[in-house]
Amino acid sequence: MERFAKRGVALVAAGLAGTLAIAGCSGQSLEGGSDKAADGQITLKVNFWGDMGLDKLKAAYEKDHPNVKIVLNSGEYNAQHEDLQKKLVAGSGAPDISAVDEGFIVQFRGQSDKFVNLLDKGAASYEPKYLPWKWQQSMSADKKQIGLGTDVGGLAMCYRTDLFKAAGLPTDRESVSKLWPTWDDFIATGKKYVAATDKKFVDSGTNMFNPVLAQQPQGFYDESEALQMDVGPKVAFDVSMKAIEAGLSANLASFQPNWDQGFKKDQFATLACPAWMLGHIQDTAPEQKGKWDIAAIPGGGGNWGGSWWTIPSQGKNTDEAYKFVEWMVQPAQQIEVFKTVGNLPSQPALYKDAAVLDYKKEFMSNAPTGQIFAATAEGLKPQYLGKKNGPTRVAVENVITRVQQGSLKPEAAWPEAVKAAQKAATS
Amino acid sequence: MAVSLTRSAPPAPAAEPAQRRAPEPESKQRNWLHRFDNKRVPYLLFSPFFLLFAVFGLFPIVFNGIVALRNWRLDDPTLTGWAGLANFERLIHDEDFWNALVNTFGIFILATVPQLLIALMLANLLNRKLRATSWWRVGVLLPYVTPVAASTLVFAVVFSRDNGMANWLLSLVGFGSQSDPLDWRAYKWSSWIAIATMVNWKWIGYNALLYLSAMQSIPKDVYEAAAVDGAGPWRQLWRITVPMIQPVLIFTVVLSTIGGLQLFNEPMLFEENPAAASGGSNGQWQTIAQLIYKVGWKDLNLGYAAAMSWALFLIILIVAALNALVTNRLGGGRR
């Protein structure tokens, strides 16, 4: 008995010790996670979404800086932003460098203490190089700069020349641009296309709503963060309703598997195209090379999307991170990204650079993407995007989806959209 | 010897304690160890579970309760401090919460009732003498082994609007057509059926095996006696098998209640954009667990999400207790 008892005590002790050891270990690895190996190697983790054209840049930078290793981590758009928010609050686990999009920058610049103030690292010298509004958008109220711009949206309309030809529509970009000076003309053209081919014209009503909203002087919120539905959003909503009622929409949710399938199955012939969309088209449907072209968007310019590189202050290698960010926004690298994926730089000097102006995108039927997007970007007056812009947009998009699914009548949709937006604004 | 014994006997009352005290050091220690061994060691042996439960189970529940009484918004660090019952008050007036509650119960009933009934039938079949018994028994467990994420992604394709297998099957028997396919995600009823199908598929085999193992312990002569008395297989199932496996029945009912009310993976991955957590364009199939995730991590309102979790915790307790009670009554109230 006595022996057994001793063994029992020993067992319990061992068990407890084991438990503690497990807890201890995990605790250590959480905190320890040292990015610096013994030989001075530094690992920089970079989070973004989609394709930002970083593969070549990473290789080049690592070659010149043998002590730096760059880990690229591409995820889903919303998930990456939400993940960053969680890690900022938790105080650990954030990447060394994180891309932040226009739709989320307001939320993050309100937490500027959680990011490295890039002005402290000497970023002030870049201010004159950027589009003034781009520089301001990532600036916090207490004058801290949390991000350096990577790209801006700009708007154009991408279309499928082969499908247009089959429908008896013109195919060269000048004539196509003349087809639709206004959104009503665009919808009229769509009706002709649907009648001729019995296929859908646009991917979804939400991708009518978003570009039209981007063209309005005011979006969902005014600068006092009050929801303003009856000006910009109403105009955009009406256009999307008209398009759905005319039977133009294939009702495919953007950036989802069915949408990607839709590219391959020719389920739509036009797609509102901010510059960054080009990369997505060519990654999704590489076999459609030469079948796409770019025309002007109805209703003129507007901005949709565009990102910044930010450095969360919890990182251990913020100096090295800043060096890499600084290198990425240099003209040579910005042009390289522009050429690989199509993202339009946010430094206007580059719009006059021959490398951008003369560039023709082979994938898009040799369209001069530099000229097209630079023209729309320079004339931009960007909207103020409120803190709740992201959720509000999702809420209104859901109402548009309900109309497309047939579970909501178009004429009853607007009050629902207002209700959904108000709910999102106060959530 | 005898003399000395009788001589020493008279002063016994006084001497005895002294005599007993003589070997005391060793015996008392033994005694202590013995008692320690009997009384304390079992507690020590299972204490690691309770320590871990306290750290990873109890503490979060209590902490969650505290958070539920506070303002805590991730996107607005200035909004903090005690909120009292404000979060719970908001819950009562929140349409989304009631919608999610209805969805959760709807899917729960669509998933649990057929699931347990079919599992019972299946177990009854498996309990007979069959060829390749182990093959069948292992076979029904296969869906359970499949990762939820993998199977749900397959089901999401099956229930897709364009070119989905479910729509193809329906068109074979004359419902719908290729040109006007049913949009499974557009309506409450269709999305509930789709999600309940995923849940049923995964858990029927698991429950069937639990029932089967209980059925195997029923003595054969009970059935023989019943057969002699003229009871058919159906009657035997309901009058003998079901009452005799009642403890396992209650166990599965409680377990599927907890699982059903916490349903998260299937509705989450059924969505075209899983990160949205909105459960369809109008929250057609948004479950409470999904809503908690959305409120906490998308609206970044942790206080309110904690209040919802606590409400869900209470609801599960009540429903599981009710279910156990009803199952108990149905089975004849033996326990």
PDB file of C-alpha atoms in Angstrom, chain A residues 137-311:
ATOM      1  CA  GLN A 137      -6.549  58.687 -46.702  1.00  0.00           C
ATOM      2  CA  SER A 138      -4.051  56.732 -44.615  1.00  0.00           C
ATOM      3  CA  MET A 139      -3.262  59.645 -42.298  1.00  0.00           C
ATOM      4  CA  SER A 140      -4.705  59.519 -38.782  1.00  0.00           C
ATOM      5  CA  ALA A 141      -6.436  62.440 -37.095  1.00  0.00           C
ATOM      6  CA  ASP A 142      -3.342  63.074 -34.963  1.00  0.00           C
ATOM      7  CA  LYS A 143      -1.153  63.307 -38.091  1.00  0.00           C
ATOM      8  CA  LYS A 144       0.443  59.895 -38.045  1.00  0.00           C
ATOM      9  CA  GLN A 145       1.021  58.214 -41.395  1.00  0.00           C
ATOM     10  CA  ILE A 146       0.195  54.509 -41.117  1.00  0.00           C
ATOM     11  CA  GLY A 147       0.624  53.431 -44.727  1.00  0.00           C
ATOM     12  CA  LEU A 148       2.419  53.996 -48.008  1.00  0.00           C
ATOM     13  CA  GLY A 149       0.168  53.691 -51.056  1.00  0.00           C
ATOM     14  CA  THR A 150       0.602  50.719 -53.372  1.00  0.00           C
ATOM     15  CA  ASP A 151      -2.030  51.349 -56.003  1.00  0.00           C
ATOM     16  CA  VAL A 152      -5.283  53.130 -56.853  1.00  0.00           C
ATOM     17  CA  GLY A 153      -8.395  51.806 -58.547  1.00  0.00           C
ATOM     18  CA  GLY A 154      -9.449  53.942 -61.467  1.00  0.00           C
ATOM     19  CA  LEU A 155     -12.384  52.598 -63.433  1.00  0.00           C
ATOM     20  CA  ALA A 156     -12.880  51.176 -66.894  1.00  0.00           C
ATOM     21  CA  MET A 157     -15.132  48.573 -68.486  1.00  0.00           C
ATOM     22  CA  CYS A 158     -13.639  45.284 -69.564  1.00  0.00           C
ATOM     23  CA  TYR A 159     -15.453  43.361 -72.246  1.00  0.00           C
ATOM     24  CA  ARG A 160     -15.125  40.177 -74.260  1.00  0.00           C
ATOM     25  CA  THR A 161     -14.416  40.977 -77.913  1.00  0.00           C
ATOM     26  CA  ASP A 162     -15.297  37.458 -79.089  1.00  0.00           C
ATOM     27  CA  LEU A 163     -18.696  37.492 -77.377  1.00  0.00           C
ATOM     28  CA  PHE A 164     -19.402  41.009 -78.633  1.00  0.00           C
ATOM     29  CA  LYS A 165     -18.612  39.892 -82.163  1.00  0.00           C
ATOM     30  CA  ALA A 166     -20.968  36.929 -81.855  1.00  0.00           C
ATOM     31  CA  ALA A 167     -23.725  39.300 -80.752  1.00  0.00           C
ATOM     32  CA  GLY A 168     -23.141  41.610 -83.703  1.00  0.00           C
ATOM     33  CA  LEU A 169     -21.775  44.431 -81.548  1.00  0.00           C
ATOM     34  CA  PRO A 170     -18.661  46.429 -82.450  1.00  0.00           C
ATOM     35  CA  THR A 171     -15.438  45.095 -80.969  1.00  0.00           C
ATOM     36  CA  ASP A 172     -12.769  47.832 -81.092  1.00  0.00           C
ATOM     37  CA  ARG A 173     -12.392  49.845 -77.933  1.00  0.00           C
ATOM     38  CA  GLU A 174     -13.251  53.271 -79.399  1.00  0.00           C
ATOM     39  CA  SER A 175     -16.524  52.123 -80.940  1.00  0.00           C
ATOM     40  CA  VAL A 176     -17.438  50.169 -77.837  1.00  0.00           C
ATOM     41  CA  SER A 177     -16.770  53.184 -75.621  1.00  0.00           C
ATOM     42  CA  LYS A 178     -19.141  55.174 -77.866  1.00  0.00           C
ATOM     43  CA  LEU A 179     -21.878  52.608 -77.287  1.00  0.00           C
ATOM     44  CA  TRP A 180     -22.337  53.678 -73.684  1.00  0.00           C
ATOM     45  CA  PRO A 181     -21.718  57.266 -72.647  1.00  0.00           C
ATOM     46  CA  THR A 182     -24.303  56.752 -69.862  1.00  0.00           C
ATOM     47  CA  TRP A 183     -25.456  53.794 -67.795  1.00  0.00           C
ATOM     48  CA  ASP A 184     -28.815  53.831 -69.578  1.00  0.00           C
ATOM     49  CA  ASP A 185     -26.974  53.350 -72.864  1.00  0.00           C
ATOM     50  CA  PHE A 186     -25.026  50.552 -71.261  1.00  0.00           C
ATOM     51  CA  ILE A 187     -28.234  48.796 -70.226  1.00  0.00           C
ATOM     52  CA  ALA A 188     -29.685  49.315 -73.723  1.00  0.00           C
ATOM     53  CA  THR A 189     -26.578  47.700 -75.239  1.00  0.00           C
ATOM     54  CA  GLY A 190     -26.956  44.869 -72.734  1.00  0.00           C
ATOM     55  CA  LYS A 191     -30.527  44.248 -73.845  1.00  0.00           C
ATOM     56  CA  LYS A 192     -29.347  43.967 -77.455  1.00  0.00           C
ATOM     57  CA  TYR A 193     -26.672  41.516 -76.389  1.00  0.00           C
ATOM     58  CA  VAL A 194     -29.105  39.373 -74.378  1.00  0.00           C
ATOM     59  CA  ALA A 195     -31.600  39.354 -77.247  1.00  0.00           C
ATOM     60  CA  ALA A 196     -28.937  38.308 -79.741  1.00  0.00           C
ATOM     61  CA  THR A 197     -27.210  35.614 -77.688  1.00  0.00           C
ATOM     62  CA  ASP A 198     -29.630  34.533 -74.930  1.00  0.00           C
ATOM     63  CA  LYS A 199     -26.745  34.931 -72.497  1.00  0.00           C
ATOM     64  CA  LYS A 200     -26.296  37.362 -69.613  1.00  0.00           C
ATOM     65  CA  PHE A 201     -24.432  40.633 -70.081  1.00  0.00           C
ATOM     66  CA  VAL A 202     -22.982  41.488 -66.651  1.00  0.00           C
ATOM     67  CA  ASP A 203     -21.749  39.223 -63.865  1.00  0.00           C
ATOM     68  CA  SER A 204     -24.027  40.585 -61.150  1.00  0.00           C
ATOM     69  CA  GLY A 205     -26.153  43.529 -60.079  1.00  0.00           C
ATOM     70  CA  THR A 206     -23.673  44.284 -57.300  1.00  0.00           C
ATOM     71  CA  ASN A 207     -20.966  44.921 -59.872  1.00  0.00           C
ATOM     72  CA  MET A 208     -23.227  47.544 -61.417  1.00  0.00           C
ATOM     73  CA  PHE A 209     -23.953  49.089 -58.034  1.00  0.00           C
ATOM     74  CA  ASN A 210     -20.334  49.417 -56.898  1.00  0.00           C
ATOM     75  CA  PRO A 211     -18.832  51.285 -59.880  1.00  0.00           C
ATOM     76  CA  VAL A 212     -21.828  53.631 -60.120  1.00  0.00           C
ATOM     77  CA  LEU A 213     -21.526  54.365 -56.400  1.00  0.00           C
ATOM     78  CA  ALA A 214     -17.797  55.016 -56.860  1.00  0.00           C
ATOM     79  CA  GLN A 215     -18.632  57.674 -59.464  1.00  0.00           C
ATOM     80  CA  GLN A 216     -20.902  59.609 -57.101  1.00  0.00           C
ATOM     81  CA  PRO A 217     -19.528  62.636 -55.235  1.00  0.00           C
ATOM     82  CA  GLN A 218     -20.652  61.063 -51.986  1.00  0.00           C
ATOM     83  CA  GLY A 219     -20.802  57.439 -50.896  1.00  0.00           C
ATOM     84  CA  PHE A 220     -22.657  55.872 -47.991  1.00  0.00           C
ATOM     85  CA  TYR A 221     -21.326  58.288 -45.365  1.00  0.00           C
ATOM     86  CA  ASP A 222     -20.611  61.980 -45.165  1.00  0.00           C
ATOM     87  CA  GLU A 223     -17.569  63.275 -43.326  1.00  0.00           C
ATOM     88  CA  SER A 224     -19.433  63.414 -40.041  1.00  0.00           C
ATOM     89  CA  GLU A 225     -19.971  59.648 -40.354  1.00  0.00           C
ATOM     90  CA  ALA A 226     -23.724  60.047 -40.907  1.00  0.00           C
ATOM     91  CA  LEU A 227     -25.384  57.572 -43.261  1.00  0.00           C
ATOM     92  CA  GLN A 228     -26.590  59.256 -46.477  1.00  0.00           C
ATOM     93  CA  MET A 229     -28.616  56.800 -48.500  1.00  0.00           C
ATOM     94  CA  ASP A 230     -30.748  59.018 -50.710  1.00  0.00           C
ATOM     95  CA  VAL A 231     -28.016  60.626 -52.807  1.00  0.00           C
ATOM     96  CA  GLY A 232     -25.193  58.432 -54.108  1.00  0.00           C
ATOM     97  CA  PRO A 233     -26.412  54.996 -53.006  1.00  0.00           C
ATOM     98  CA  LYS A 234     -29.918  55.620 -54.397  1.00  0.00           C
ATOM     99  CA  VAL A 235     -28.551  56.501 -57.850  1.00  0.00           C
ATOM    100  CA  ALA A 236     -26.355  53.414 -57.911  1.00  0.00           C
ATOM    101  CA  PHE A 237     -29.108  51.180 -56.571  1.00  0.00           C
ATOM    102  CA  ASP A 238     -31.547  52.310 -59.262  1.00  0.00           C
ATOM    103  CA  VAL A 239     -29.045  51.522 -62.006  1.00  0.00           C
ATOM    104  CA  SER A 240     -28.506  48.026 -60.636  1.00  0.00           C
ATOM    105  CA  MET A 241     -32.274  47.448 -60.369  1.00  0.00           C
ATOM    106  CA  LYS A 242     -32.777  48.547 -63.979  1.00  0.00           C
ATOM    107  CA  ALA A 243     -30.062  46.154 -65.120  1.00  0.00           C
ATOM    108  CA  ILE A 244     -31.559  43.251 -63.178  1.00  0.00           C
ATOM    109  CA  GLU A 245     -35.079  43.947 -64.457  1.00  0.00           C
ATOM    110  CA  ALA A 246     -33.705  44.052 -68.001  1.00  0.00           C
ATOM    111  CA  GLY A 247     -32.396  40.526 -67.415  1.00  0.00           C
ATOM    112  CA  LEU A 248     -28.738  41.436 -67.830  1.00  0.00           C
ATOM    113  CA  SER A 249     -27.339  39.891 -64.678  1.00  0.00           C
ATOM    114  CA  ALA A 250     -25.898  36.389 -64.359  1.00  0.00           C
ATOM    115  CA  ASN A 251     -26.248  36.682 -60.556  1.00  0.00           C
ATOM    116  CA  LEU A 252     -22.772  35.460 -59.668  1.00  0.00           C
ATOM    117  CA  ALA A 253     -21.284  36.534 -56.337  1.00  0.00           C
ATOM    118  CA  SER A 254     -17.953  38.281 -56.933  1.00  0.00           C
ATOM    119  CA  PHE A 255     -14.708  36.541 -55.989  1.00  0.00           C
ATOM    120  CA  GLN A 256     -16.509  33.268 -55.320  1.00  0.00           C
ATOM    121  CA  PRO A 257     -16.036  29.930 -57.099  1.00  0.00           C
ATOM    122  CA  ASN A 258     -19.190  30.342 -59.207  1.00  0.00           C
ATOM    123  CA  TRP A 259     -17.961  33.710 -60.423  1.00  0.00           C
ATOM    124  CA  ASP A 260     -14.639  32.226 -61.455  1.00  0.00           C
ATOM    125  CA  GLN A 261     -16.548  29.453 -63.237  1.00  0.00           C
ATOM    126  CA  GLY A 262     -18.613  32.158 -64.928  1.00  0.00           C
ATOM    127  CA  PHE A 263     -15.473  33.586 -66.559  1.00  0.00           C
ATOM    128  CA  LYS A 264     -14.644  30.224 -68.051  1.00  0.00           C
ATOM    129  CA  LYS A 265     -18.182  29.425 -69.165  1.00  0.00           C
ATOM    130  CA  ASP A 266     -18.695  32.806 -70.886  1.00  0.00           C
ATOM    131  CA  GLN A 267     -21.585  33.581 -68.531  1.00  0.00           C
ATOM    132  CA  PHE A 268     -21.069  37.344 -68.875  1.00  0.00           C
ATOM    133  CA  ALA A 269     -19.551  39.646 -71.468  1.00  0.00           C
ATOM    134  CA  THR A 270     -18.676  42.780 -69.501  1.00  0.00           C
ATOM    135  CA  LEU A 271     -17.087  43.444 -66.145  1.00  0.00           C
ATOM    136  CA  ALA A 272     -16.506  46.749 -64.410  1.00  0.00           C
ATOM    137  CA  CYS A 273     -12.742  46.912 -64.199  1.00  0.00           C
ATOM    138  CA  PRO A 274     -10.661  48.813 -61.696  1.00  0.00           C
ATOM    139  CA  ALA A 275      -6.998  48.428 -62.644  1.00  0.00           C
ATOM    140  CA  TRP A 276      -6.436  45.684 -60.063  1.00  0.00           C
ATOM    141  CA  MET A 277      -9.149  43.538 -61.669  1.00  0.00           C
ATOM    142  CA  LEU A 278      -6.897  42.814 -64.669  1.00  0.00           C
ATOM    143  CA  GLY A 279      -4.687  40.590 -62.531  1.00  0.00           C
ATOM    144  CA  HIS A 280      -7.710  38.632 -61.391  1.00  0.00           C
ATOM    145  CA  ILE A 281      -9.024  38.084 -64.922  1.00  0.00           C
ATOM    146  CA  GLN A 282      -5.710  36.825 -66.195  1.00  0.00           C
ATOM    147  CA  ASP A 283      -5.207  34.532 -63.185  1.00  0.00           C
ATOM    148  CA  THR A 284      -8.758  33.141 -63.370  1.00  0.00           C
ATOM    149  CA  ALA A 285      -9.094  32.562 -67.088  1.00  0.00           C
ATOM    150  CA  PRO A 286      -5.601  32.435 -68.570  1.00  0.00           C
ATOM    151  CA  GLU A 287      -6.935  30.720 -71.688  1.00  0.00           C
ATOM    152  CA  GLN A 288      -8.945  33.858 -72.550  1.00  0.00           C
ATOM    153  CA  LYS A 289      -5.796  35.744 -73.451  1.00  0.00           C
ATOM    154  CA  GLY A 290      -6.527  38.201 -76.256  1.00  0.00           C
ATOM    155  CA  LYS A 291     -10.297  37.822 -75.913  1.00  0.00           C
ATOM    156  CA  TRP A 292     -10.666  40.700 -73.456  1.00  0.00           C
ATOM    157  CA  ASP A 293     -10.369  44.400 -74.146  1.00  0.00           C
ATOM    158  CA  ILE A 294     -10.897  47.579 -72.145  1.00  0.00           C
ATOM    159  CA  ALA A 295     -13.354  50.379 -72.978  1.00  0.00           C
ATOM    160  CA  ALA A 296     -14.371  53.530 -71.131  1.00  0.00           C
ATOM    161  CA  ILE A 297     -16.821  53.122 -68.283  1.00  0.00           C
ATOM    162  CA  PRO A 298     -20.252  54.752 -68.634  1.00  0.00           C
ATOM    163  CA  GLY A 299     -20.597  57.924 -66.612  1.00  0.00           C
ATOM    164  CA  GLY A 300     -16.886  58.813 -66.441  1.00  0.00           C
ATOM    165  CA  GLY A 301     -14.168  58.367 -63.805  1.00  0.00           C
ATOM    166  CA  GLY A 302     -14.312  57.040 -60.292  1.00  0.00           C
ATOM    167  CA  ASN A 303     -12.170  55.130 -57.885  1.00  0.00           C
ATOM    168  CA  TRP A 304     -12.793  51.594 -56.686  1.00  0.00           C
ATOM    169  CA  GLY A 305     -10.244  50.095 -54.350  1.00  0.00           C
ATOM    170  CA  GLY A 306      -6.530  50.616 -53.941  1.00  0.00           C
ATOM    171  CA  SER A 307      -4.279  49.698 -51.050  1.00  0.00           C
ATOM    172  CA  TRP A 308      -1.511  50.710 -48.679  1.00  0.00           C
ATOM    173  CA  TRP A 309       1.367  48.874 -47.065  1.00  0.00           C
ATOM    174  CA  THR A 310       1.217  49.165 -43.300  1.00  0.00           C
ATOM    175  CA  ILE A 311       3.579  48.001 -40.551  1.00  0.00           C
TER     176      ILE A 311
END
